Short mmCIF file of C-alpha atoms in Angstrom, two decimals:
data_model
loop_
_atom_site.label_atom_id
_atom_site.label_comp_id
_atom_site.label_asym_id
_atom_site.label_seq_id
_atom_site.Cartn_x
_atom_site.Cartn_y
_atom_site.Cartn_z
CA UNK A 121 0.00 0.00 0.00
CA UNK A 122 1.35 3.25 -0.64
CA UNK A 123 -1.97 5.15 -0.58
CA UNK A 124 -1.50 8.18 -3.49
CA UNK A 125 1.70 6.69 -4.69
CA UNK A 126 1.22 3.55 -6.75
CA UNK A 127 4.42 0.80 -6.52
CA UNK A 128 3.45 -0.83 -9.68
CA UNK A 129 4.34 2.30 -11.44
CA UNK A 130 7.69 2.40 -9.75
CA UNK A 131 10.92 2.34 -11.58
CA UNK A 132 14.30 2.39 -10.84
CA UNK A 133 16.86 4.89 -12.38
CA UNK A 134 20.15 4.54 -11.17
CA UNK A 135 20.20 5.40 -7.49
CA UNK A 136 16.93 6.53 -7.76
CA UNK A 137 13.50 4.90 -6.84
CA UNK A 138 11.08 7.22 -9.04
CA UNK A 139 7.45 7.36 -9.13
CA UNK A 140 4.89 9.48 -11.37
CA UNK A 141 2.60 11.94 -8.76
CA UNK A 142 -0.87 11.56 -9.09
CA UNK A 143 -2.86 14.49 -10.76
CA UNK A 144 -3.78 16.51 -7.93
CA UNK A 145 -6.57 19.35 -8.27
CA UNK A 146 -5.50 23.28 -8.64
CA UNK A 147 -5.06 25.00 -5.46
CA UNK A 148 -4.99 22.04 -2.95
CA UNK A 149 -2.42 23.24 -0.65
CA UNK A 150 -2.37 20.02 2.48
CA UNK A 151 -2.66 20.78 5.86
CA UNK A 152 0.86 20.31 6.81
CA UNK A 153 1.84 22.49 4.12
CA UNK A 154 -1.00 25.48 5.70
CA UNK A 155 0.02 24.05 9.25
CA UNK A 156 3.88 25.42 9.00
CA UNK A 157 2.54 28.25 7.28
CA UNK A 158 3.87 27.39 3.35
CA UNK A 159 2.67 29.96 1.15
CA UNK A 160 2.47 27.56 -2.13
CA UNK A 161 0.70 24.30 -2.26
CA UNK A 162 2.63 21.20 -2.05
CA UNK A 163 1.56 20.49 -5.68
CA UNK A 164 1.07 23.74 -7.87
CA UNK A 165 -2.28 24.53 -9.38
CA UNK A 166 -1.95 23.47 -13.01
CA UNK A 167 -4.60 21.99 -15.53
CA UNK A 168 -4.86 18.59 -14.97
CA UNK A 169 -2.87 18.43 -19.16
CA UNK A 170 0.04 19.36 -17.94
CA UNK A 171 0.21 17.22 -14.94
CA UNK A 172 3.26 15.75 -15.73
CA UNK A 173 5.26 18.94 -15.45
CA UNK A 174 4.32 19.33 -11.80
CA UNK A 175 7.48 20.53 -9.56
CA UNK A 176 7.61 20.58 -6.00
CA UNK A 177 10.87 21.71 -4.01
CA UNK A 178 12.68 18.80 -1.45
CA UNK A 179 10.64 20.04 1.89
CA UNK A 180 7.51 20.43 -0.03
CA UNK A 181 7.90 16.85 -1.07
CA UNK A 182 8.79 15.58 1.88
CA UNK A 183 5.81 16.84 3.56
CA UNK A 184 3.35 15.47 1.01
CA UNK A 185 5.10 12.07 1.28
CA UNK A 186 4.78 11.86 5.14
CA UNK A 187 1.12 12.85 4.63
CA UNK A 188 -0.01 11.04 1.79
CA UNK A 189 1.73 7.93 1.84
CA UNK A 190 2.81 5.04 4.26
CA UNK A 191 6.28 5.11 3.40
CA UNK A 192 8.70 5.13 7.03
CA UNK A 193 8.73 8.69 7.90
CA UNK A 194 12.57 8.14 9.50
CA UNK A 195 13.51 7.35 5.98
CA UNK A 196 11.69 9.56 3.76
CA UNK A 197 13.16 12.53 6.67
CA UNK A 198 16.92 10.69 6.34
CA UNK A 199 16.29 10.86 2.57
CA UNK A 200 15.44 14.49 3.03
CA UNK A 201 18.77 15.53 5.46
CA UNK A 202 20.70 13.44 3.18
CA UNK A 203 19.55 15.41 -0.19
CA UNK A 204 17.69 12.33 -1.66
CA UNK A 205 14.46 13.70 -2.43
CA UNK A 206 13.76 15.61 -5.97
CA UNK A 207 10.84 16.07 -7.60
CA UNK A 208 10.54 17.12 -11.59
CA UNK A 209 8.37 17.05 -14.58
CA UNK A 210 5.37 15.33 -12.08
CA UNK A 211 8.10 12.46 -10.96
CA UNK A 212 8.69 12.12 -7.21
CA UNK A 213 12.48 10.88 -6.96
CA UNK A 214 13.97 9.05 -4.11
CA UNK A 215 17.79 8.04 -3.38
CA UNK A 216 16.77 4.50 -2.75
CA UNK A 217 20.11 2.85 -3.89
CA UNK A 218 22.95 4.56 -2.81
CA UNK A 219 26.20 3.77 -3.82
CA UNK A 220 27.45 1.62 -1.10
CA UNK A 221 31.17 0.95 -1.39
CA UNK A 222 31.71 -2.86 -1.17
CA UNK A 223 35.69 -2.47 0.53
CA UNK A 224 33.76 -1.01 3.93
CA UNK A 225 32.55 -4.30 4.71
CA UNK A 226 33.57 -6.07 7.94
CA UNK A 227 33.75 -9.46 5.73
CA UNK A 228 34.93 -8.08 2.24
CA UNK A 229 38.57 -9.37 2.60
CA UNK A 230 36.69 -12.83 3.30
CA UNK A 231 34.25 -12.72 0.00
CA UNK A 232 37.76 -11.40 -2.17
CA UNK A 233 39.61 -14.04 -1.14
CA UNK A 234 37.24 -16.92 -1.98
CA UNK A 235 35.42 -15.38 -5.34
CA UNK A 236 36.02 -19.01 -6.74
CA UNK A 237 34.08 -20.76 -4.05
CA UNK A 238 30.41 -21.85 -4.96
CA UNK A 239 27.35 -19.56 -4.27
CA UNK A 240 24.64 -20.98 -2.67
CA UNK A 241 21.28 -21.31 -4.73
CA UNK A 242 19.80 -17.81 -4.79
CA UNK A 243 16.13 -18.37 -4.71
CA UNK A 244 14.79 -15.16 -5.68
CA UNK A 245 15.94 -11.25 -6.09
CA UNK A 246 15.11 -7.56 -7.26
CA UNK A 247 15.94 -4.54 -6.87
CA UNK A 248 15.04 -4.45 -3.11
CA UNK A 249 15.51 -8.01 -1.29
CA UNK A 250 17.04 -11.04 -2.18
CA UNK A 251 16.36 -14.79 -0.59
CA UNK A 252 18.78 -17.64 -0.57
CA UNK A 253 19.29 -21.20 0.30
CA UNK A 254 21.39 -21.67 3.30
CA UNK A 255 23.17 -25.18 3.57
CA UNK A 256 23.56 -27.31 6.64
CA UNK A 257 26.88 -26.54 8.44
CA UNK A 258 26.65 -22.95 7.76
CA UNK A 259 26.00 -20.11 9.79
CA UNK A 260 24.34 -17.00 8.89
CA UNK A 261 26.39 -15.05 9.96
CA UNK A 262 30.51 -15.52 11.37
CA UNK A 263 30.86 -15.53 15.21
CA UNK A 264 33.67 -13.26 15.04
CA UNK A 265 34.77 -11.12 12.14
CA UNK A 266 37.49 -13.34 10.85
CA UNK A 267 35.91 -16.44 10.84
CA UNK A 268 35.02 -17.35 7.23
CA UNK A 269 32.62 -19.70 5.45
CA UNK A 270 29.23 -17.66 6.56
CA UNK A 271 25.98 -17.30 4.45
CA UNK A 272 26.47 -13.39 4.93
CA UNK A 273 29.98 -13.45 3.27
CA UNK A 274 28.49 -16.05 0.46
CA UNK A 275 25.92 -12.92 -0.23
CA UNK A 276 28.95 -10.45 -0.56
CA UNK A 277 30.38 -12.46 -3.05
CA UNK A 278 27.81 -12.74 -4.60
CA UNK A 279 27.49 -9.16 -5.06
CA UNK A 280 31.52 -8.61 -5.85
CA UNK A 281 31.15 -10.95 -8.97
CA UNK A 282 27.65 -9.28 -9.77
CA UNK A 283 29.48 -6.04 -9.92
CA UNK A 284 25.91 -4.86 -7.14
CA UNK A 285 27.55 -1.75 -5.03
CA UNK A 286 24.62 -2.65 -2.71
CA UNK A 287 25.05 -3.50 1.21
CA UNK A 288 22.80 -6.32 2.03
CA UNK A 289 21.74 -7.39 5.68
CA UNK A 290 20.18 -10.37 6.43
CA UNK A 291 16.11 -10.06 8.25
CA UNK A 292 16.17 -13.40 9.79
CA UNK A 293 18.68 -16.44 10.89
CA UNK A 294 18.88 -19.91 10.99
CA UNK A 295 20.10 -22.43 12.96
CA UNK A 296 23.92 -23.32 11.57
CA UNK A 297 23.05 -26.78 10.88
CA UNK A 298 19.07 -25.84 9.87
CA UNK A 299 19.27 -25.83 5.74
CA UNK A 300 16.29 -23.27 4.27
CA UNK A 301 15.76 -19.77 2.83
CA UNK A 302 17.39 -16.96 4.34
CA UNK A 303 15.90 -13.02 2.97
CA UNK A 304 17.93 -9.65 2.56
CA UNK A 305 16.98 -6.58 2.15
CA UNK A 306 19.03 -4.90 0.10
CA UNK A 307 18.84 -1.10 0.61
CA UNK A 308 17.52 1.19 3.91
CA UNK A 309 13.58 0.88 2.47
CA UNK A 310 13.59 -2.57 2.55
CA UNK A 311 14.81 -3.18 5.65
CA UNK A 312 12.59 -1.16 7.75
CA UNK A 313 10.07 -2.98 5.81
CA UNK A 314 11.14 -6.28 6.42
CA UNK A 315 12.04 -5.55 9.74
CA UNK A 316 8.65 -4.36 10.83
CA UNK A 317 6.83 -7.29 9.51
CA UNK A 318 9.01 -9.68 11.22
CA UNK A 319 7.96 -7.64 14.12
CA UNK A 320 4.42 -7.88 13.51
CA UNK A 321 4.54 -11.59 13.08
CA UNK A 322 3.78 -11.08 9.21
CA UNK A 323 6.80 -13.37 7.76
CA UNK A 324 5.64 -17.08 7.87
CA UNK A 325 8.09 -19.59 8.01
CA UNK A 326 7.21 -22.43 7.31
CA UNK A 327 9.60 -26.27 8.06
CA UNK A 328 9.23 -30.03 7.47
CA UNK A 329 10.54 -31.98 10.41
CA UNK A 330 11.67 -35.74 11.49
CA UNK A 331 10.75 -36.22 14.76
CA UNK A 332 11.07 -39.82 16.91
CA UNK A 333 7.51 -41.00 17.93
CA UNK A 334 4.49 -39.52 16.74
CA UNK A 335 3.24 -36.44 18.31
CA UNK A 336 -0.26 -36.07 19.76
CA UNK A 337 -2.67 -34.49 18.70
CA UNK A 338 -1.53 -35.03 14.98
CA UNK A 339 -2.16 -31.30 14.50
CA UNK A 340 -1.52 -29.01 17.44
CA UNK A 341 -0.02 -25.47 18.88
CA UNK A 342 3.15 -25.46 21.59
CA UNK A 343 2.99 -22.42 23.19
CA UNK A 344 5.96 -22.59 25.92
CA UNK A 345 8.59 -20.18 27.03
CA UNK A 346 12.22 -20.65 26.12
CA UNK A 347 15.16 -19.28 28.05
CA UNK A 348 18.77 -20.03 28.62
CA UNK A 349 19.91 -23.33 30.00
CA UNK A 350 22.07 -22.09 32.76
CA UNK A 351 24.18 -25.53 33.07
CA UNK A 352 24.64 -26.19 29.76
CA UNK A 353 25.98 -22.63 27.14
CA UNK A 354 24.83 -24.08 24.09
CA UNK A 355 21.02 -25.44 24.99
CA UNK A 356 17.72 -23.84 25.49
CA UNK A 357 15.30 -25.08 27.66
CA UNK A 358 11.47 -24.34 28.59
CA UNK A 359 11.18 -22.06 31.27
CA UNK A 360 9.00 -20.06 33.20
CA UNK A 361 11.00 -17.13 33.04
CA UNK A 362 11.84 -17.72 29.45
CA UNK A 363 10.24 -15.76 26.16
CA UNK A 364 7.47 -16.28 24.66
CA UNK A 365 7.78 -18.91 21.78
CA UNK A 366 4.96 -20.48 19.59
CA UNK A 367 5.39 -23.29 17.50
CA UNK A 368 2.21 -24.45 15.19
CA UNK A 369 2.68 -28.08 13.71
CA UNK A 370 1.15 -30.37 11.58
CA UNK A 371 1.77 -34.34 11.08
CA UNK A 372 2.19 -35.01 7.32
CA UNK A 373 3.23 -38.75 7.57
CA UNK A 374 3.23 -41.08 10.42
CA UNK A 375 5.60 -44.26 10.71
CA UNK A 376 6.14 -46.26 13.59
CA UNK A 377 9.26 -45.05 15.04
CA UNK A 378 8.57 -41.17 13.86
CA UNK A 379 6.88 -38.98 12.00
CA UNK A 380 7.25 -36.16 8.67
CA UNK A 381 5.76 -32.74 10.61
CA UNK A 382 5.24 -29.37 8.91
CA UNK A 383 5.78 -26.47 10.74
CA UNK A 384 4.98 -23.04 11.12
CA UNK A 385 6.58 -21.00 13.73
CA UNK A 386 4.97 -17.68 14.96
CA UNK A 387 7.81 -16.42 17.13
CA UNK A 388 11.36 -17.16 16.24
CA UNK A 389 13.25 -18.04 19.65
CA UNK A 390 17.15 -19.37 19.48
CA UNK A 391 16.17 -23.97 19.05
CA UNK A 392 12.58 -23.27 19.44
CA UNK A 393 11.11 -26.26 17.28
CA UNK A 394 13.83 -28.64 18.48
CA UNK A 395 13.71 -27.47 22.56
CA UNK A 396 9.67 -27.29 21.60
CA UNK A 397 9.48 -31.31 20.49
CA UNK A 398 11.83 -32.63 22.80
CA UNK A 399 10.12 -31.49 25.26
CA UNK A 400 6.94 -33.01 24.07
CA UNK A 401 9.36 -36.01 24.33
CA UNK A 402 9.41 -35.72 20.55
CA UNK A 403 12.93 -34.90 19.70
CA UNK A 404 13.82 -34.17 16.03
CA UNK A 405 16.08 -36.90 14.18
CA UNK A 406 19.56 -36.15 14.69
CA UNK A 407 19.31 -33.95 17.71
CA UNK A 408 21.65 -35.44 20.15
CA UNK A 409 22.02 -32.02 22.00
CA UNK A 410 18.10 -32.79 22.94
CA UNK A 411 18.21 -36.41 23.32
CA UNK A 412 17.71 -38.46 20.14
CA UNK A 413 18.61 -41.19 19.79
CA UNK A 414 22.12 -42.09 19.04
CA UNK A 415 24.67 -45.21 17.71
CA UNK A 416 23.05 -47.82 16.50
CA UNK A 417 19.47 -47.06 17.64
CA UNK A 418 19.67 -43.59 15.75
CA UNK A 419 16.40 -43.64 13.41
CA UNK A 420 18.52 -42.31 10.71
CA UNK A 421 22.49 -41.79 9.70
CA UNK A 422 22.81 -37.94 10.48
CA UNK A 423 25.32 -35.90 12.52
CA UNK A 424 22.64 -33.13 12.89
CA UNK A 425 18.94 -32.36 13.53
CA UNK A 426 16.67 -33.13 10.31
CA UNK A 427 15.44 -29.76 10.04
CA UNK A 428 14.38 -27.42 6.70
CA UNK A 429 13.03 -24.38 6.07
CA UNK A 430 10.93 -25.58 3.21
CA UNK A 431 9.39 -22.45 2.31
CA UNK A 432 9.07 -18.51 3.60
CA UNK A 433 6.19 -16.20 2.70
CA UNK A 434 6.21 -12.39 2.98
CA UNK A 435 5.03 -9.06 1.14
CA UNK A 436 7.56 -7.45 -0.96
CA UNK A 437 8.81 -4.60 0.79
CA UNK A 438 7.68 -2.40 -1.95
CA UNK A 439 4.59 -3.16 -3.80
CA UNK A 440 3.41 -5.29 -0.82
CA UNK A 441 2.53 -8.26 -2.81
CA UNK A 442 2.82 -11.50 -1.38
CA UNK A 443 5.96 -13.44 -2.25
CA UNK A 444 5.76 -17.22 -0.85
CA UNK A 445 9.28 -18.74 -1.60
CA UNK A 446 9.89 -22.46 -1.57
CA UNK A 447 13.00 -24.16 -1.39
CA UNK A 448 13.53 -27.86 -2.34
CA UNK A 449 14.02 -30.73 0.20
CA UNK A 450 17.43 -31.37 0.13
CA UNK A 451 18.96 -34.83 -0.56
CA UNK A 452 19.77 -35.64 2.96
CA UNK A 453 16.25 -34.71 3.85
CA UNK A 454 15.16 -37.66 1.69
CA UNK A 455 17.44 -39.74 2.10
CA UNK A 456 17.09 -39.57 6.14
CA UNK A 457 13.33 -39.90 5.73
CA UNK A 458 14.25 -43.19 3.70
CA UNK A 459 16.23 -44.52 6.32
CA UNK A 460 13.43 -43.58 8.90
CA UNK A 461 10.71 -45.44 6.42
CA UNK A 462 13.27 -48.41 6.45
CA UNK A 463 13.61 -48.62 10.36
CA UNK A 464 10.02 -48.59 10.64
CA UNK A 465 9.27 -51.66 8.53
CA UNK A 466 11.54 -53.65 10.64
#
């Protein structure tokens, strides 16, 4: 939504994000405009012809944008200080792409030094956001700045050999050894965006699952807090004093030693599906750290928790369409659920 700005319209030109202004009627000046006592109206009078020659200075667009649209007003007032606002010839322009130089980055002698490494599958990207398939054994981002092999410096690679002066930040994380989408935003718009509907719950996520036994009800809601385990630095456990984390699950397939769930998580705590089912004394394939089963009585031949983000859904950060982005099972996925289908025939 962008109320009298239309996204589909939208086109980029450079650094700029610019948009054709709507005809507006002769001698509307707004209230903000009469409010700090302007003496011409945000959009001159003009016949409605010769719309498309309509001028307004910086601060006279900047106050019609904070009044007739819903775009941040922190950005549109950085764009502002920052002297990213024009407006010409009935075109609203906004410095949405800055040049971003690619050498400031904390992890750019990383990405130059291993340009010949492969990318990971990029799922989908624009102008504004990209989303990409993080692997099992990597993290999202490095635990210290000189630690390489991260999905963050796999992005700025990416962007080196795609000659994009862009700086792209990651909205959401993953578990290291959790394989499944990961989505950037790729300039300041975006981000607050994204950001905000993370916030507001409005980014599904949604994950297929091996768990031992088979959870009951088949379909069912785990709302339980998750905190720290104070004995043990790299668990979670439920706690009373924890946060609040909501897991929504579904059982897709049923065997007798396990089961294929779907999830969908509403909050996004640190382990939350995998401290959620153990604790339902369901834990996920794999898991040692919350007590599957190990050696020979493992259900299936994995060194970590058979967990993937199979698909994530969210509006694009500019013309607010919905986006739902899948990403396929990988082969250890399959090939665990084989093993699984195998043990339970026995």
């Amino acid at each position: 939504m962008m109320t009298e700005l239309d996204p589909r319209q939208a086109q980029r030109q450079g650094e700029w994000l610019v948009f054709p202004l709507p005809v507006q009627p002769s001698g509307n000046v707004s209230s903000a405009a009469q409010e700090s006592g302007a003496a011409a109206a945000l959009v001159p009078a003009a016949p409605a012809a010769s719309a498309e020659r309509q001028t307004m200075s910086p601060h006279q667009l900047r106050q019609w944008l904070l009044e007739k649209t819903d775009l941040p007003a922190k950005w549109v007032n950085r764009l502002f200080s920052e002297g990213g606002l024009q407006c010409h010839d009935g075109k609203a322009m906004m410095r949405a792409f800055p040049v971003y130089d690619l050498k400031r980055h904390e992890l750019y002698g990383l990405a130059a030094a291993s340009l010949h490494e492969a990318m990971p599958p990029l799922l989908y990207e624009d102008d504004h956001c990209l989303v990409i398939h993080k692997p099992v054994g990597m993290s999202v981002h490095p635990a210290h700045p000189q630690e390489g092999g991260s999905l963050d410096e796999a992005v700025l690679r990416y962007l080196l050999v795609s000659g994009q002066q862009v700086l792209a930040r990651h909205i959401h994380r993953l578990d290291k050894d959790t394989s499944g989408p990961v989505l950037y935003a790729k300039n300041d718009l975006a981000q607050w965006r994204l950001d905000e509907a993370m916030r507001a719950k409005e980014i599904e996520r949604i994950y297929v699952a091996l768990v031992q036994g088979v959870p009951s009800p088949l379909i069912g809601t785990i709302d339980l807090p998750i905190g720290r385990d104070r004995h043990h630095a790299s668990r979670q456990l439920i706690s009373k004093s924890g946060k609040p984390a909501i897991t929504h699950y579904q059982v897709v397939k049923a065997y007798s030693l396990g089961a294929l769930v779907r999830i969908r998580l509403e909050t996004g705590r640190t382990h939350q599906i995998r401290v959620h089912f153990s604790h339902l004394g369901h834990p996920l394939v794999g898991d040692c750290l919350y007590g599957a089963m190990i050696g020979k009585q493992a259900l299936a031949p994995l060194s970590h928790q058979a967990l993937h983000g199979e698909s994530l859904l969210f509006k694009h950060p500019l013309t607010m369409e919905p986006l739902d982005i899948a990403t396929p099972v990988p082969p250890w996925f399959d090939q665990a659920q084989q093993a699984l289908t195998a043990r339970s025939k026995l």
